[in-house]
Coordinates of C-alpha atoms and ligand atoms in Angstrom, one line a residue:
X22 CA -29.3 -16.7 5.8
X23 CA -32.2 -16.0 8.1
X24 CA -35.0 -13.4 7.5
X25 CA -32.7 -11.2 9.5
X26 CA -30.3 -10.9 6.9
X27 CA -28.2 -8.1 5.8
X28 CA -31.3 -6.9 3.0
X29 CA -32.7 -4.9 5.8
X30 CA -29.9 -3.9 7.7
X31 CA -27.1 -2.5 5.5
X32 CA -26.5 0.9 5.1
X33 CA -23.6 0.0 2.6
X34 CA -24.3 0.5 -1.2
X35 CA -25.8 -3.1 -2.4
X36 CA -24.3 -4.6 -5.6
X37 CA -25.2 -4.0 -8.9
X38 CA -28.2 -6.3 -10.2
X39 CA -27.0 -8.2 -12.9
X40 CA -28.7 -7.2 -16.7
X41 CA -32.4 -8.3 -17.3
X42 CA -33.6 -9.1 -12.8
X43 CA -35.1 -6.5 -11.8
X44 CA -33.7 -3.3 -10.6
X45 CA -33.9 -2.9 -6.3
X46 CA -33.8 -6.5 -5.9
X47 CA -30.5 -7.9 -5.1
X48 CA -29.4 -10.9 -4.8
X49 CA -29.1 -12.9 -1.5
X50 CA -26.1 -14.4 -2.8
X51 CA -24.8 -11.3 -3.8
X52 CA -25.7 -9.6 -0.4
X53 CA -24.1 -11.9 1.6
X54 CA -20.8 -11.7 -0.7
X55 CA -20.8 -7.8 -0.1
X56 CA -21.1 -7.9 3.6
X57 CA -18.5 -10.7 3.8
X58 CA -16.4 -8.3 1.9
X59 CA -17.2 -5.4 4.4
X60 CA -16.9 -7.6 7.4
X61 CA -13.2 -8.6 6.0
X62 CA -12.3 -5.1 5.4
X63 CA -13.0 -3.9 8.5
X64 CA -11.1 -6.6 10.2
X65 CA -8.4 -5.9 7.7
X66 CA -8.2 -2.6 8.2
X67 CA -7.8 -2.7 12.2
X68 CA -5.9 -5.7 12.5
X69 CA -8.9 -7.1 15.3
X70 CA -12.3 -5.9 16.2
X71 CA -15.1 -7.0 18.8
X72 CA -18.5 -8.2 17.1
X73 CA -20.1 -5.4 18.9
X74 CA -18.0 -3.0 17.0
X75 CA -18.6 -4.6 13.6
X76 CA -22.3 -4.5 14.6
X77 CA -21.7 -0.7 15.4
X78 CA -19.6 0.0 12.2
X79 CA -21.6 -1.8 9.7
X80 CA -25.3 -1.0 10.6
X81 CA -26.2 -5.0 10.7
X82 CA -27.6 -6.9 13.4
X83 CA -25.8 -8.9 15.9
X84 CA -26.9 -12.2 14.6
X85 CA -26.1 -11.6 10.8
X86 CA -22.5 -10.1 12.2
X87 CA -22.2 -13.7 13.7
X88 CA -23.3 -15.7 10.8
X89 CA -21.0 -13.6 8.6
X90 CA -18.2 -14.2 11.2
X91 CA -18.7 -17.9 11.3
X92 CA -18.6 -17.7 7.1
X93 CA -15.3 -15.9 7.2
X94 CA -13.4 -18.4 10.1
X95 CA -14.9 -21.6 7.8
X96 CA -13.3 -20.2 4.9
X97 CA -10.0 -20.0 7.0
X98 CA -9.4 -16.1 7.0
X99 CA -10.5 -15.0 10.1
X100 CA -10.1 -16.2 13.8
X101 CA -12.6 -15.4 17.1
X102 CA -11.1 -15.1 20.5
X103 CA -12.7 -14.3 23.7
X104 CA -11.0 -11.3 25.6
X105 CA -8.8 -12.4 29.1
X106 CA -11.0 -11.7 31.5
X107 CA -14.0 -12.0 29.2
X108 CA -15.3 -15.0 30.8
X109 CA -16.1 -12.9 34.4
X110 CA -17.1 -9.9 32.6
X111 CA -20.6 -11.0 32.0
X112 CA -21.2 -11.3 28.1
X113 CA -17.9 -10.5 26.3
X114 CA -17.7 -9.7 23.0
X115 CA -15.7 -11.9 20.3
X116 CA -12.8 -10.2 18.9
X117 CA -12.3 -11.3 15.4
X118 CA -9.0 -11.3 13.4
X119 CA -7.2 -11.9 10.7
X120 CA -5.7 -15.8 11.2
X121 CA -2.3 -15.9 11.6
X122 CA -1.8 -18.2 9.4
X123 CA -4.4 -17.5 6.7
X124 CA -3.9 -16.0 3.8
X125 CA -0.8 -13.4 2.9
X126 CA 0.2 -10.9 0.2
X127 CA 3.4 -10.9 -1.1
X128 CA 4.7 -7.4 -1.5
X129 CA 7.7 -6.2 -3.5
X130 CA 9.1 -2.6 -3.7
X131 CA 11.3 -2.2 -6.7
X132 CA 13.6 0.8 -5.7
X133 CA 16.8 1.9 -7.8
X134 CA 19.4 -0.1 -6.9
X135 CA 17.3 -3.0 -4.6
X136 CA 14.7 -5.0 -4.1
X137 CA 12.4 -4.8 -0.8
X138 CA 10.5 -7.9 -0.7
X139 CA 7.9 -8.9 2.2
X140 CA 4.9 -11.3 3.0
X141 CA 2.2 -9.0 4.5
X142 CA -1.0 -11.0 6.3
X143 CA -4.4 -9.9 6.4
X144 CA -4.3 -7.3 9.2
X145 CA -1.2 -5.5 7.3
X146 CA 1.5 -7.4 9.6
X147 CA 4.8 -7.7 7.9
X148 CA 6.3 -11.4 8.7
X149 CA 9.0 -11.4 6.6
X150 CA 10.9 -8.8 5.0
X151 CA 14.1 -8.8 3.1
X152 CA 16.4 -6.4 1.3
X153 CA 18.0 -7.2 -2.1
X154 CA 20.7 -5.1 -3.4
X155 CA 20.8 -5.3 -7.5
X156 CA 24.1 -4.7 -9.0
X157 CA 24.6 -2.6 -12.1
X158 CA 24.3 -5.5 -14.7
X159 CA 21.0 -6.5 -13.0
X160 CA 18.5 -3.2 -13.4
X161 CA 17.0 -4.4 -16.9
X162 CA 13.8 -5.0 -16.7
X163 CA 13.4 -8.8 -17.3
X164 CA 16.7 -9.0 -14.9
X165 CA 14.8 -7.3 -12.3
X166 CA 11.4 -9.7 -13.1
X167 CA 13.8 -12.7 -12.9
X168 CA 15.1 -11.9 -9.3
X169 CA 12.0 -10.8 -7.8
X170 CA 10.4 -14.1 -8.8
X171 CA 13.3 -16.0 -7.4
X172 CA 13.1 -13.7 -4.4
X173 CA 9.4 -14.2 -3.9
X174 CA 9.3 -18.0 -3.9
X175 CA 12.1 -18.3 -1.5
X176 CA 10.6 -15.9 1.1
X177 CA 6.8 -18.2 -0.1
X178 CA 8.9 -21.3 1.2
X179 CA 9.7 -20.1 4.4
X180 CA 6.2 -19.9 5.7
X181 CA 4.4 -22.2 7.4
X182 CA 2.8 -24.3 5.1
X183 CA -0.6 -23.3 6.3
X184 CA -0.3 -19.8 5.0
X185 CA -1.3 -19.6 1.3
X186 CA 0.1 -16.9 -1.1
X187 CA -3.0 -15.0 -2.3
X188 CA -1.2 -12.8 -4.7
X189 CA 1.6 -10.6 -6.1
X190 CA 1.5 -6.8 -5.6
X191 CA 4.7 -4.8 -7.2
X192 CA 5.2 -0.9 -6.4
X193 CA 8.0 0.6 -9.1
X194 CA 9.1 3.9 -9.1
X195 CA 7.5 4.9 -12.6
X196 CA 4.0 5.4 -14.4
X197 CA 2.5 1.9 -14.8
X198 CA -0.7 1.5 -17.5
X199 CA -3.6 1.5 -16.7
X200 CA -4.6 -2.5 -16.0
X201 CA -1.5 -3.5 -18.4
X202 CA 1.0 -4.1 -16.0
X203 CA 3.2 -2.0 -19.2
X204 CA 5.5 0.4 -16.9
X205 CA 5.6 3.4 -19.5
X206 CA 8.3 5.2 -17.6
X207 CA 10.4 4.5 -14.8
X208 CA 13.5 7.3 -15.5
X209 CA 14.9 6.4 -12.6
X210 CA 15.8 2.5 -14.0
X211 CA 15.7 3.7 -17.5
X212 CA 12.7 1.9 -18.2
X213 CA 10.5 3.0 -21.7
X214 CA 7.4 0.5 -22.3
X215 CA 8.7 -2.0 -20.6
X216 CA 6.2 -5.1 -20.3
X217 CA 6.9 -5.9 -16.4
X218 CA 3.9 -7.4 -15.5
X219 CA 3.3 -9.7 -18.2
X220 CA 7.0 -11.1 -17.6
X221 CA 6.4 -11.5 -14.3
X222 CA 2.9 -13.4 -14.5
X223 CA 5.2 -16.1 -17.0
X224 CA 7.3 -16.3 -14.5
X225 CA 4.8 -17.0 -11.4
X226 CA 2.0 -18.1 -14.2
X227 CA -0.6 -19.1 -10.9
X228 CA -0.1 -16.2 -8.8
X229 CA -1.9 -13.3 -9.4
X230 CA 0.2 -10.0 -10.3
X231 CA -0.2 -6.3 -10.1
X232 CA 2.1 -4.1 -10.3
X233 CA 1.4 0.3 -8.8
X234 CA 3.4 3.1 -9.3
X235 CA 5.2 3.8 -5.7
X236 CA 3.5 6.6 -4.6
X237 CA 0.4 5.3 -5.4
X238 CA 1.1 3.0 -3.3
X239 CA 2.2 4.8 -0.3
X240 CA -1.0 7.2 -0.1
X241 CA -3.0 3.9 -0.2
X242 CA -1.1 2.0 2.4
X243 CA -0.6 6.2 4.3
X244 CA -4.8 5.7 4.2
X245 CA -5.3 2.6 5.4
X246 CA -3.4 2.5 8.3
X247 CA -0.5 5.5 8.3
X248 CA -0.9 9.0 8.8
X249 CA -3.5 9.6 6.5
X250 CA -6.2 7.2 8.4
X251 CA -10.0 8.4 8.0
X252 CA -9.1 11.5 5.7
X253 CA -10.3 11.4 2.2
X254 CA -8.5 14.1 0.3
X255 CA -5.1 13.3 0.8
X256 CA -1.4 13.4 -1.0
X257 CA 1.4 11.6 -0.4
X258 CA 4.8 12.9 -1.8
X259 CA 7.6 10.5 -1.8
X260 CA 11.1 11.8 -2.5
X261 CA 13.6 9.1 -2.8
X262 CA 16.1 8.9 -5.8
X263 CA 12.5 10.7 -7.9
X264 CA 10.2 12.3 -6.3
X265 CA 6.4 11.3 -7.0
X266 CA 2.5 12.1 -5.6
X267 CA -0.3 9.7 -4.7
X268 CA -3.6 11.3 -4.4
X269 CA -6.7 10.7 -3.1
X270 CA -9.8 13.0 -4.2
X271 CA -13.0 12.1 -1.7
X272 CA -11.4 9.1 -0.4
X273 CA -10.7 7.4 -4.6
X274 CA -7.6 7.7 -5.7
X275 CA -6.7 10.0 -8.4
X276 CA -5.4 8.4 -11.6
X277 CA -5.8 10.1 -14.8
X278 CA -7.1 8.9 -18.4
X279 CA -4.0 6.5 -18.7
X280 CA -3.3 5.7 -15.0
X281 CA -0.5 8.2 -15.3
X282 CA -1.5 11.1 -13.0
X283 CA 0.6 12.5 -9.9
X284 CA 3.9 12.7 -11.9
X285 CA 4.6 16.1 -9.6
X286 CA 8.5 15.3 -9.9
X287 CA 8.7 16.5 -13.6
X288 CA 6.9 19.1 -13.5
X289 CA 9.0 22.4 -13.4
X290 CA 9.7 24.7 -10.5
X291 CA 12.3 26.7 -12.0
X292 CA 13.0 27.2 -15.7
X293 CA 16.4 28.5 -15.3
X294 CA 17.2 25.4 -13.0
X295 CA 19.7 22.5 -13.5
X296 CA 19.0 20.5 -16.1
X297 CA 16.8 17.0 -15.1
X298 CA 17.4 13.6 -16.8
X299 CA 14.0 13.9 -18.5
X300 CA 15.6 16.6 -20.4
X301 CA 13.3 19.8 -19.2
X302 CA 14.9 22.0 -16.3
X303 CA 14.5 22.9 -13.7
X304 CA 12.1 20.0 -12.9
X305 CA 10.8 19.3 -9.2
X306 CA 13.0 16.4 -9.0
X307 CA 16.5 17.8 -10.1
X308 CA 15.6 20.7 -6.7
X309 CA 14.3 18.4 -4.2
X310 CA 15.5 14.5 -5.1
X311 CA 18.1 13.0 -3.2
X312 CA 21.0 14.1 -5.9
X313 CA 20.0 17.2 -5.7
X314 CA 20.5 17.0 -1.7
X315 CA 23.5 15.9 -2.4
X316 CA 24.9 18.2 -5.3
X317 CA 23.4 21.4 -2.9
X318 CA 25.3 20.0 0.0
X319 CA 28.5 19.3 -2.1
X320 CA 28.4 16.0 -2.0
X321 CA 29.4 13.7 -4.9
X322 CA 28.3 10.0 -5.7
X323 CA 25.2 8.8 -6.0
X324 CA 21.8 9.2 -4.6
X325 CA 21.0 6.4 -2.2
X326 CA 19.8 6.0 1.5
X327 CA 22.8 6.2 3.3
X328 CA 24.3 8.8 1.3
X329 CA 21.0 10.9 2.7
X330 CA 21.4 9.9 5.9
X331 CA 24.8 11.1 6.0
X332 CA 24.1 14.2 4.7
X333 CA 21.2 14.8 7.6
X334 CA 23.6 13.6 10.5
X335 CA 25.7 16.2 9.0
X336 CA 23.6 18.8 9.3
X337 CA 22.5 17.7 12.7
X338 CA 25.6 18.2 13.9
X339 CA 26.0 21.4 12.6
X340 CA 28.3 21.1 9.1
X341 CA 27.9 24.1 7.0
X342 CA 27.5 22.9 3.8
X343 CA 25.3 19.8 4.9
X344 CA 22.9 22.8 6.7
X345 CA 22.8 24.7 3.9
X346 CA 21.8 21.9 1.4
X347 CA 19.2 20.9 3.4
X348 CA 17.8 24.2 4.0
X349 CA 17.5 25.4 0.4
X350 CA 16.0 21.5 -0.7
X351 CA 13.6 22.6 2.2
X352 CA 12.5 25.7 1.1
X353 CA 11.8 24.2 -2.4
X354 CA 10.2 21.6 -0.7
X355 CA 7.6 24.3 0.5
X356 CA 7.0 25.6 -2.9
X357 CA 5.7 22.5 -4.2
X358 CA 3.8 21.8 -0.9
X359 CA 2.4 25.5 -1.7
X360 CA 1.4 24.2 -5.4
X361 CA -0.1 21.2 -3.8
X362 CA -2.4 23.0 -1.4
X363 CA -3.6 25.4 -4.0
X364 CA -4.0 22.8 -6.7
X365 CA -5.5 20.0 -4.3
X366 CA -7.0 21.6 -1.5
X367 CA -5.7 18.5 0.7
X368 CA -6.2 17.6 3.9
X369 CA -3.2 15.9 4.9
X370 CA -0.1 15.9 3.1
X371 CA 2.2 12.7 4.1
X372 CA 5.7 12.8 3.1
X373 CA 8.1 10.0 2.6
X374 CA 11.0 8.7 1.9
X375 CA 14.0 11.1 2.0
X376 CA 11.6 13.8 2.0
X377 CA 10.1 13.3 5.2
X378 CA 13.4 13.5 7.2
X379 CA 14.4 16.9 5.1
X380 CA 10.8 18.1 6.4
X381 CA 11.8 17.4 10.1
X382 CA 15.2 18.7 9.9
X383 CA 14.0 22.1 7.9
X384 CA 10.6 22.4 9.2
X385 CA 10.6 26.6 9.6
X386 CA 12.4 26.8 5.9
X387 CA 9.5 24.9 4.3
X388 CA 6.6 26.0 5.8
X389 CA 8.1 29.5 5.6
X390 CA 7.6 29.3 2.4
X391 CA 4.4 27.4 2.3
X392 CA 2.7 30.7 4.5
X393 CA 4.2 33.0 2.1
X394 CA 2.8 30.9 -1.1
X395 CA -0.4 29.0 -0.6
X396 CA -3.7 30.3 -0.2
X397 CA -4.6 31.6 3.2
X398 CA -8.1 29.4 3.7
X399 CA -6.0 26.1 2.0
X400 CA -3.1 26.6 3.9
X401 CA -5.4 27.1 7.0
X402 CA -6.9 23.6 6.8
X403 CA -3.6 21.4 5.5
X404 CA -1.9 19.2 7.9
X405 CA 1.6 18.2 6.9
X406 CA 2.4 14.9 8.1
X407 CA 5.5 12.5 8.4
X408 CA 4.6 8.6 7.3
X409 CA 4.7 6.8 10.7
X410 CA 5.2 3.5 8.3
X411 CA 8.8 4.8 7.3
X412 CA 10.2 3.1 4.2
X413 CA 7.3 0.5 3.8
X414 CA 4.7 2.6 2.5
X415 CA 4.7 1.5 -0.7
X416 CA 5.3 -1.9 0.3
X417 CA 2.9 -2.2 2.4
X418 CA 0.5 -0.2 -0.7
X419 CA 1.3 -3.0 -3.0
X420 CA 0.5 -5.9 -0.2
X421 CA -3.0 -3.9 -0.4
X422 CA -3.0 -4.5 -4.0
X423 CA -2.5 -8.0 -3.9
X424 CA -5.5 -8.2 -1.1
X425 CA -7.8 -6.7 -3.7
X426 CA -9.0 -9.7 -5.1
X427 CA -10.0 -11.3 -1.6
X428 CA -11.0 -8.3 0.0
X429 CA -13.7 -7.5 -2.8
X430 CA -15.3 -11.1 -3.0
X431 CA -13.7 -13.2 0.2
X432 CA -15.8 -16.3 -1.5
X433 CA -13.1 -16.4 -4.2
X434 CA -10.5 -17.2 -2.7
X435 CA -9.5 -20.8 -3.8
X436 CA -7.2 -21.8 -1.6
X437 CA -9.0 -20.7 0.8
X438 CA -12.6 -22.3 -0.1
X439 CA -9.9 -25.6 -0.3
X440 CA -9.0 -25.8 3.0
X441 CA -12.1 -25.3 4.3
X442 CA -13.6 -27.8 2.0
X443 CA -11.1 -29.9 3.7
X444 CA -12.4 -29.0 7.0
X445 CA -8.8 -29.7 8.8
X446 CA -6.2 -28.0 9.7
X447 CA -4.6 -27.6 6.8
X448 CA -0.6 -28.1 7.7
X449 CA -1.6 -31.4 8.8
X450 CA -2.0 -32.7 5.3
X451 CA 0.1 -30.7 3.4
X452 CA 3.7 -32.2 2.7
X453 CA 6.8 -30.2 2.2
X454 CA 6.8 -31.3 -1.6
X455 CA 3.1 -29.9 -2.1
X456 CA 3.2 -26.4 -0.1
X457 CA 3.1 -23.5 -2.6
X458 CA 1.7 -25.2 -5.4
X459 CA 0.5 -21.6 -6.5
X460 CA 3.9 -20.7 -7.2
X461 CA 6.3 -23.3 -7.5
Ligands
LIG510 ZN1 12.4 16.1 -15.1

């Protein structure tokens, strides 16, 4: 690094000094490593930005923006382009991005009854993503971990053999421990202490694994680059067969002493309601999950997508009973966004899943009730919110929690620092047998 280095020209907070240097002095090594990380997740987080703007955004001068730029495209994650028309327009500014064929996260979204499995590059662009529909007999737990590590190599093989798998992120629909990758209860699957992410990591033993509870997910992927971009106190409330919360307090996300916290779908509404399958009524989930769209709109069968979807067309089209369920779900719907605003003081409040779609189609019902129940000054400074990433927050979520690793220290990323040892392209050298060696 020159004398220009980041040590005068961060305004980011500087690592921690290791035990027994002394305190105030970091590290060069250590700097550089933290504004690698900062570059990276700025250029994550936007897909592509100019040098200038990384120089704006991060307080450093141009010359260590370069240098750190030139660190990031030799360790293969990043590429520099110069604009069309750049070369006429006096002194264009690189744009940097992620490299197409860099790095990617593989992404799964364990739903009820399927599988949505992607490969996510750095920038957050989905390149493949598939849909796998379980059957009854294969919803157990080490079933599930079975097919999704079958699933994820095949959709690893189908990439370029350029692209290198940097890691693993799993969203499930249930409360997921604290570091132990132990899901402690997804109802939903009838899962109890089920040891998920230790039978996965035997099953992929070089790919690194981390499994989030779905809504969780969503509010990080809704923050990052869905509706909930730039706020800090934000919840996202997922309906889909359960209904769940992901919240941010002051941009960090809220978890609880056991990781467990945002469980809004069992909490009870209505005492005298129908009875849930946790065993408490009148739970938030039995009034505004998808069965409970369909048992108010007198449908029978069971919960899924298209069963929802039918229901809404319904409505849409003007069928009584269809109107009617929808309407009272949506009024429900308000009182828990009431309890939200009082409890939270949010923001924004995203919704997903099947909950976002009941908001559009009863938007007067629910915030009706949300006027008539939250607190005036709360209420006044709430905006609700539909997730303009659809279905794939919580995909998208867990492809951010396979990033971590790399986006906290880009320097560790081994397969990575081997290409660039290699200093060649790397799809030039690597043969069909050899590509995926993390997870074959
Ligand atoms: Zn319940």
């Amino acid at each position: 690094m020159t004398r220009r280095s980041p040590a005068t020209g961060g305004n980011g907070s500087l690592p921690v000094v290791p035990p027994g240097e002394k305190p105030g002095v970091a590290r060069p090594d250590d700097i550089r490593r933290h504004n690698l990380a900062r570059v990276l997740g700025e250029v994550h987080g936007e897909g592509a930005l100019s040098r200038a703007e990384l120089t704006r955004r991060l307080l450093l001068s141009r010359s260590t923006i370069r240098a750190l730029v030139t660190d990031l495209c030799d360790l293969g994650l990043v590429e520099e382009s110069v604009p069309v028309g750049g070369e006429r327009a006096g002194r264009p500014s690189h744009v940097v991005a992620p490299r197409p064929d860099g790095p990617y996260a593989l992404a799964v979204d364990v739903e009820v009854d399927r599988l949505v499995i992607a490969a996510v590059t750095l920038g957050g662009t989905l390149v493949r993503r598939y849909v796998r529909v379980l059957g009854a007999a294969d919803r157990s737990a080490p079933a599930v971990a079975r097919i999704m590590a079958e699933e994820v190599r095949t959709v690893a093989a189908e990439l370029p053999a350029s692209c290198w798998p940097i890691g693993l992120g799993v969203s499930v629909p249930g409360t997921v421990g604290k570091a132990s990758g132990f899901i402690a209860a997804a109802p939903n699957l009838h899962w109890y202490g089920e040891p998920l992410g230790p039978m996965l990591q035997e099953l992929l033993p070089h790919l690194p694994v981390a499994l989030g509870n779905d809504a969780d997910m969503g509010v990080l992927a809704e923050h990052l680059r869905g509706a909930a971009r730039r706020a800090t106190d934000v919840v996202y409330l997922t309906g889909k067969v359960g209904v769940g919360a992901g919240i941010l307090v002051n941009g960090q996300p809220l978890r609880g002493a056991a990781g467990l916290a945002g469980e809004i779908g069992h909490t009870v509404l209505d005492p005298a309601g129908p009875a849930c399958h946790c065993g408490v009524r009148g739970c938030v989930e039995s009034l505004i999950g998808e069965a409970a769209l369909l048992r108010l709109s007198g449908r029978t069968g069971q919960p899924d997508p298209e069963a929802v979807a039918s229901v809404l067309a319904d409505a849409r089209a003007g069928d009584p009973a269809a109107r009617a369920g929808v309407r009272q779900v949506g009024r429900d719907l308000g009182r828990v966004l009431a309890n939200l605003v009082n409890l939270l003081n949010p923001e924004v409040i995203v919704l997903g899943g099947a909950l976002a779609d009941i908001f559009e189609a009863a938007r007067a019902d629910v915030l009706t009730v949300v006027d008539a129940q939250a607190m005036a000054a709360a209420r006044a400074t709430v905006d609700f919110r539909v997730s303009p990433l659809g279905a794939d927050s919580s995909l998208l979520g867990a492809a951010e929690l396979a990033f971590r690793n790399l986006l906290t220290d880009p320097l560790a990323a081994p397969s990575g620092r081997l290409h660039a040892a290699r200093g060649v392209h790397p799809s030039s050298r690597v043969t069909e047998s050899a590509r995926h060696p993390d997870i074959a």
